């Protein structure tokens, strides 16, 4: 059974700091991995999608890496800003079925202080 | 292009009542998913439609939940009768390919359901 874990559960940093959010999964047979952002009371915004054959994806100040063999992904945020404050969710799509369902971690709640 | 739209955004109902949630996926997306997040837990999969067919309903908690997608466009999720433990945020997502390939899932803003 695939399980996704995100560490830490919460993180508070001063503005300008670079930070890393961690995601681990128990079954390496994934199809892809997606990082989302959720603002309070809002829906999920897709940040980055990494295919199982890829090692990393970049978008602006965000960089996500994937190490399938070790069951890990990291989301690197450079030069953090108060507007980055949100909950960040990691989700994997199973590789062994064709349902396309996502398995989510519990998320990391980030606060960036001005 | 309009994103995934969910109605209502909030619903407060009494235990035993019926509630129907609606999801309008992105136009042209064959795949439609329902997920739920209950207090303190991670977001969990409920079911997956490909067009109007249920591809996977393994996450549906019990037979009080009924999902439909008539005509392969919008979907409804009915809870009847609602119980206290059904409270949570219900998310809908859609993606374009009929097969579960390397496509991105786009989520709606969610419906916050409170059963009192």
mmCIF file of C-alpha atoms in Angstrom:
data_model
loop_
_atom_site.group_PDB
_atom_site.id
_atom_site.type_symbol
_atom_site.label_atom_id
_atom_site.label_comp_id
_atom_site.label_asym_id
_atom_site.label_seq_id
_atom_site.Cartn_x
_atom_site.Cartn_y
_atom_site.Cartn_z
ATOM 1 C CA UNK A 1 0.000 0.000 0.000
ATOM 2 C CA UNK A 2 1.451 3.333 -1.050
ATOM 3 C CA UNK A 3 1.970 5.855 1.748
ATOM 4 C CA UNK A 4 3.188 9.416 1.378
ATOM 5 C CA UNK A 5 4.828 11.312 4.207
ATOM 6 C CA UNK A 6 5.783 14.958 4.352
ATOM 7 C CA UNK A 7 8.290 16.398 6.771
ATOM 8 C CA UNK A 8 8.169 18.789 8.501
ATOM 9 C CA UNK A 9 4.474 19.283 9.197
ATOM 10 C CA UNK A 10 5.045 22.993 9.758
ATOM 11 C CA UNK A 11 7.877 25.389 9.054
ATOM 12 C CA UNK A 12 8.441 29.041 9.862
ATOM 13 C CA UNK A 13 11.280 30.973 8.245
ATOM 14 C CA UNK A 14 12.318 34.609 7.810
ATOM 15 C CA UNK A 15 11.857 36.206 4.436
ATOM 16 C CA UNK A 16 14.696 35.627 1.995
ATOM 17 C CA UNK A 17 15.709 32.236 3.284
ATOM 18 C CA UNK A 18 16.087 29.240 0.966
ATOM 19 C CA UNK A 19 14.187 26.189 2.164
ATOM 20 C CA UNK A 20 13.533 22.540 1.370
ATOM 21 C CA UNK A 21 10.320 20.601 1.861
ATOM 22 C CA UNK A 22 10.528 16.835 1.951
ATOM 23 C CA UNK A 23 8.227 14.141 0.636
ATOM 24 C CA UNK A 24 8.767 10.396 0.892
ATOM 25 C CA UNK A 25 6.756 7.503 -0.513
ATOM 26 C CA UNK A 26 6.887 3.812 0.281
ATOM 27 C CA UNK A 27 6.393 2.267 -3.168
ATOM 28 C CA UNK A 28 8.816 3.398 -5.862
ATOM 29 C CA UNK A 29 6.537 2.192 -8.683
ATOM 30 C CA UNK A 30 4.995 5.583 -9.299
ATOM 31 C CA UNK A 31 3.845 7.122 -12.559
ATOM 32 C CA UNK A 32 4.547 10.697 -11.580
ATOM 33 C CA UNK A 33 4.694 13.036 -8.616
ATOM 34 C CA UNK A 34 2.952 16.364 -8.285
ATOM 35 C CA UNK A 35 3.537 19.252 -5.879
ATOM 36 C CA UNK A 36 0.587 21.462 -4.992
ATOM 37 C CA UNK A 37 0.050 24.627 -3.039
ATOM 38 C CA UNK A 38 -3.073 25.287 -0.992
ATOM 39 C CA UNK A 39 -3.934 28.672 0.460
ATOM 40 C CA UNK A 40 -6.354 28.785 3.403
ATOM 41 C CA UNK A 41 -9.926 28.167 2.239
ATOM 42 C CA UNK A 42 -8.817 27.728 -1.347
ATOM 43 C CA UNK A 43 -8.362 24.854 -3.757
ATOM 44 C CA UNK A 44 -5.139 23.161 -4.790
ATOM 45 C CA UNK A 45 -2.839 24.870 -7.264
ATOM 46 C CA UNK A 46 -0.468 22.631 -9.175
ATOM 47 C CA UNK A 47 3.129 23.802 -8.884
ATOM 48 C CA UNK A 48 5.246 21.145 -10.543
ATOM 49 C CA UNK A 49 4.727 17.721 -12.107
ATOM 50 C CA UNK A 50 7.658 15.329 -12.329
ATOM 51 C CA UNK A 51 7.360 12.284 -14.566
ATOM 52 C CA UNK A 52 8.753 9.023 -13.222
ATOM 53 C CA UNK A 53 11.579 9.194 -15.755
ATOM 54 C CA UNK A 54 12.635 12.698 -14.742
ATOM 55 C CA UNK A 55 14.979 13.848 -11.993
ATOM 56 C CA UNK A 56 13.793 17.400 -11.520
ATOM 57 C CA UNK A 57 11.537 20.192 -12.685
ATOM 58 C CA UNK A 58 11.927 23.924 -12.245
ATOM 59 C CA UNK A 59 9.496 26.796 -12.289
ATOM 60 C CA UNK A 60 10.729 30.221 -11.269
ATOM 61 C CA UNK A 61 12.013 30.051 -7.691
ATOM 62 C CA UNK A 62 10.765 26.481 -7.293
ATOM 63 C CA UNK A 63 12.730 23.348 -8.012
ATOM 64 C CA UNK A 64 11.412 19.857 -7.398
ATOM 65 C CA UNK A 65 13.575 16.768 -7.482
ATOM 66 C CA UNK A 66 12.643 13.108 -7.635
ATOM 67 C CA UNK A 67 14.634 10.052 -6.578
ATOM 68 C CA UNK A 68 12.369 7.120 -7.309
ATOM 69 C CA UNK A 69 14.728 4.444 -6.076
ATOM 70 C CA UNK A 70 14.914 5.966 -2.611
ATOM 71 C CA UNK A 71 11.265 7.051 -2.604
ATOM 72 C CA UNK A 72 11.968 10.745 -2.094
ATOM 73 C CA UNK A 73 11.144 14.114 -3.543
ATOM 74 C CA UNK A 74 12.120 17.562 -2.403
ATOM 75 C CA UNK A 75 10.666 20.961 -3.174
ATOM 76 C CA UNK A 76 13.261 23.710 -3.002
ATOM 77 C CA UNK A 77 12.043 27.291 -2.642
ATOM 78 C CA UNK A 78 14.659 29.965 -3.247
ATOM 79 C CA UNK A 79 14.588 33.413 -1.662
ATOM 80 C CA UNK A 80 11.316 32.821 0.153
ATOM 81 C CA UNK A 81 8.705 35.592 0.315
ATOM 82 C CA UNK A 82 5.708 36.173 2.609
ATOM 83 C CA UNK A 83 3.481 35.354 -0.362
ATOM 84 C CA UNK A 84 4.903 31.821 -0.319
ATOM 85 C CA UNK A 85 3.079 31.177 2.958
ATOM 86 C CA UNK A 86 0.683 28.295 2.316
ATOM 87 C CA UNK A 87 0.349 24.539 2.735
ATOM 88 C CA UNK A 88 2.428 22.514 0.289
ATOM 89 C CA UNK A 89 1.184 19.068 -0.681
ATOM 90 C CA UNK A 90 2.973 16.241 -2.374
ATOM 91 C CA UNK A 91 1.016 13.567 -4.259
ATOM 92 C CA UNK A 92 2.050 10.489 -6.207
ATOM 93 C CA UNK A 93 0.201 8.814 -9.038
ATOM 94 C CA UNK A 94 0.417 5.031 -8.857
ATOM 95 C CA UNK A 95 2.198 3.284 -11.670
ATOM 96 C CA UNK A 96 0.533 -0.083 -11.416
ATOM 97 C CA UNK A 97 -3.040 0.878 -12.182
ATOM 98 C CA UNK A 98 -4.785 2.954 -14.774
ATOM 99 C CA UNK A 99 -7.064 4.801 -12.418
ATOM 100 C CA UNK A 100 -4.906 7.888 -12.241
ATOM 101 C CA UNK A 101 -5.720 8.474 -8.601
ATOM 102 C CA UNK A 102 -3.329 10.504 -6.481
ATOM 103 C CA UNK A 103 -2.042 9.528 -3.047
ATOM 104 C CA UNK A 104 -1.423 12.617 -0.938
ATOM 105 C CA UNK A 105 0.808 13.437 1.980
ATOM 106 C CA UNK A 106 -0.544 15.454 4.867
ATOM 107 C CA UNK A 107 1.268 18.584 3.751
ATOM 108 C CA UNK A 108 3.773 21.057 5.111
ATOM 109 C CA UNK A 109 2.408 24.383 6.322
ATOM 110 C CA UNK A 110 4.900 27.116 5.566
ATOM 111 C CA UNK A 111 4.980 30.549 7.122
ATOM 112 C CA UNK A 112 7.404 33.123 5.761
ATOM 113 C CA UNK A 113 7.799 36.071 8.102
ATOM 114 C CA UNK A 114 8.513 39.551 6.715
ATOM 115 C CA UNK B 1 -10.227 28.912 -20.034
ATOM 116 C CA UNK B 2 -12.405 28.224 -17.007
ATOM 117 C CA UNK B 3 -10.938 25.983 -14.343
ATOM 118 C CA UNK B 4 -12.631 23.258 -12.343
ATOM 119 C CA UNK B 5 -15.699 24.723 -10.650
ATOM 120 C CA UNK B 6 -17.457 23.347 -7.606
ATOM 121 C CA UNK B 7 -20.828 24.254 -6.096
ATOM 122 C CA UNK B 8 -21.626 25.118 -3.388
ATOM 123 C CA UNK B 9 -18.477 26.443 -1.746
ATOM 124 C CA UNK B 10 -19.928 25.783 1.701
ATOM 125 C CA UNK B 11 -22.806 23.669 2.951
ATOM 126 C CA UNK B 12 -24.095 23.193 6.482
ATOM 127 C CA UNK B 13 -26.697 20.474 6.925
ATOM 128 C CA UNK B 14 -28.191 18.497 9.762
ATOM 129 C CA UNK B 15 -27.431 14.868 10.346
ATOM 130 C CA UNK B 16 -29.786 12.719 8.318
ATOM 131 C CA UNK B 17 -30.332 15.254 5.570
ATOM 132 C CA UNK B 18 -29.246 14.916 1.971
ATOM 133 C CA UNK B 19 -26.642 17.049 0.233
ATOM 134 C CA UNK B 20 -25.603 17.142 -3.399
ATOM 135 C CA UNK B 21 -22.273 18.557 -4.460
ATOM 136 C CA UNK B 22 -21.579 19.528 -8.036
ATOM 137 C CA UNK B 23 -18.384 19.672 -10.061
ATOM 138 C CA UNK B 24 -17.867 21.171 -13.508
ATOM 139 C CA UNK B 25 -14.546 19.965 -14.914
ATOM 140 C CA UNK B 26 -12.415 21.807 -17.410
ATOM 141 C CA UNK B 27 -14.111 21.562 -20.787
ATOM 142 C CA UNK B 28 -12.904 18.572 -22.773
ATOM 143 C CA UNK B 29 -11.401 16.719 -19.813
ATOM 144 C CA UNK B 30 -12.433 13.074 -19.900
ATOM 145 C CA UNK B 31 -11.130 12.286 -16.435
ATOM 146 C CA UNK B 32 -12.940 13.548 -13.352
ATOM 147 C CA UNK B 33 -11.966 12.710 -9.783
ATOM 148 C CA UNK B 34 -13.518 13.266 -6.372
ATOM 149 C CA UNK B 35 -11.346 13.566 -3.276
ATOM 150 C CA UNK B 36 -12.088 14.381 0.348
ATOM 151 C CA UNK B 37 -10.143 15.837 3.236
ATOM 152 C CA UNK B 38 -11.525 15.303 6.717
ATOM 153 C CA UNK B 39 -10.204 17.256 9.692
ATOM 154 C CA UNK B 40 -6.598 16.474 10.482
ATOM 155 C CA UNK B 41 -6.198 13.897 7.740
ATOM 156 C CA UNK B 42 -4.660 13.854 4.308
ATOM 157 C CA UNK B 43 -6.656 14.285 1.109
ATOM 158 C CA UNK B 44 -8.053 10.918 0.075
ATOM 159 C CA UNK B 45 -9.300 9.614 -3.232
ATOM 160 C CA UNK B 46 -13.000 8.781 -3.555
ATOM 161 C CA UNK B 47 -13.577 7.873 -7.182
ATOM 162 C CA UNK B 48 -12.598 8.400 -10.797
ATOM 163 C CA UNK B 49 -14.788 8.845 -13.874
ATOM 164 C CA UNK B 50 -13.622 8.419 -17.432
ATOM 165 C CA UNK B 51 -16.266 10.254 -19.386
ATOM 166 C CA UNK B 52 -19.522 8.927 -17.899
ATOM 167 C CA UNK B 53 -18.111 5.609 -16.663
ATOM 168 C CA UNK B 54 -16.820 4.888 -13.179
ATOM 169 C CA UNK B 55 -13.237 3.763 -13.648
ATOM 170 C CA UNK B 56 -12.415 3.343 -9.976
ATOM 171 C CA UNK B 57 -14.695 3.808 -6.995
ATOM 172 C CA UNK B 58 -12.517 2.057 -4.464
ATOM 173 C CA UNK B 59 -12.325 5.119 -2.224
ATOM 174 C CA UNK B 60 -16.055 5.596 -1.698
ATOM 175 C CA UNK B 61 -16.598 5.157 2.047
ATOM 176 C CA UNK B 62 -20.037 3.495 1.985
ATOM 177 C CA UNK B 63 -23.312 3.277 0.114
ATOM 178 C CA UNK B 64 -24.537 6.597 1.474
ATOM 179 C CA UNK B 65 -22.352 8.204 -1.188
ATOM 180 C CA UNK B 66 -23.529 8.228 -4.798
ATOM 181 C CA UNK B 67 -21.611 9.845 -7.644
ATOM 182 C CA UNK B 68 -22.905 10.406 -11.135
ATOM 183 C CA UNK B 69 -21.600 11.932 -14.320
ATOM 184 C CA UNK B 70 -24.396 11.930 -16.831
ATOM 185 C CA UNK B 71 -23.277 12.683 -20.382
ATOM 186 C CA UNK B 72 -19.661 12.805 -19.343
ATOM 187 C CA UNK B 73 -19.746 16.488 -18.454
ATOM 188 C CA UNK B 74 -20.441 17.700 -14.924
ATOM 189 C CA UNK B 75 -20.584 15.358 -11.949
ATOM 190 C CA UNK B 76 -22.615 15.242 -8.758
ATOM 191 C CA UNK B 77 -21.785 13.615 -5.454
ATOM 192 C CA UNK B 78 -24.777 12.940 -3.237
ATOM 193 C CA UNK B 79 -24.564 12.058 0.430
ATOM 194 C CA UNK B 80 -27.757 10.506 1.786
ATOM 195 C CA UNK B 81 -28.294 10.441 4.708
ATOM 196 C CA UNK B 82 -25.407 12.595 5.919
ATOM 197 C CA UNK B 83 -23.567 11.644 9.103
ATOM 198 C CA UNK B 84 -21.320 13.750 11.337
ATOM 199 C CA UNK B 85 -18.177 12.006 10.086
ATOM 200 C CA UNK B 86 -18.931 13.119 6.522
ATOM 201 C CA UNK B 87 -17.851 16.648 7.414
ATOM 202 C CA UNK B 88 -14.812 17.808 5.510
ATOM 203 C CA UNK B 89 -13.712 19.440 2.289
ATOM 204 C CA UNK B 90 -14.673 17.684 -0.929
ATOM 205 C CA UNK B 91 -12.436 18.371 -3.899
ATOM 206 C CA UNK B 92 -13.017 17.675 -7.542
ATOM 207 C CA UNK B 93 -10.227 17.406 -10.095
ATOM 208 C CA UNK B 94 -10.020 16.814 -13.829
ATOM 209 C CA UNK B 95 -7.356 15.849 -16.349
ATOM 210 C CA UNK B 96 -7.475 15.628 -20.118
ATOM 211 C CA UNK B 97 -6.353 12.130 -21.179
ATOM 212 C CA UNK B 98 -8.627 9.088 -20.910
ATOM 213 C CA UNK B 99 -5.702 6.944 -19.838
ATOM 214 C CA UNK B 100 -3.874 7.699 -16.610
ATOM 215 C CA UNK B 101 -0.832 9.015 -18.348
ATOM 216 C CA UNK B 102 1.585 11.759 -17.443
ATOM 217 C CA UNK B 103 -1.019 14.450 -17.220
ATOM 218 C CA UNK B 104 -1.523 17.098 -14.646
ATOM 219 C CA UNK B 105 -4.562 17.079 -12.363
ATOM 220 C CA UNK B 106 -6.373 20.408 -11.969
ATOM 221 C CA UNK B 107 -8.355 20.908 -8.803
ATOM 222 C CA UNK B 108 -11.402 22.947 -7.917
ATOM 223 C CA UNK B 109 -11.642 25.163 -4.863
ATOM 224 C CA UNK B 110 -13.514 22.517 -2.903
ATOM 225 C CA UNK B 111 -16.841 22.315 -1.093
ATOM 226 C CA UNK B 112 -16.660 22.579 2.680
ATOM 227 C CA UNK B 113 -19.365 20.323 4.108
ATOM 228 C CA UNK B 114 -20.355 20.598 7.744
ATOM 229 C CA UNK B 115 -22.822 18.107 9.184
ATOM 230 C CA UNK B 116 -24.278 19.177 12.536
#
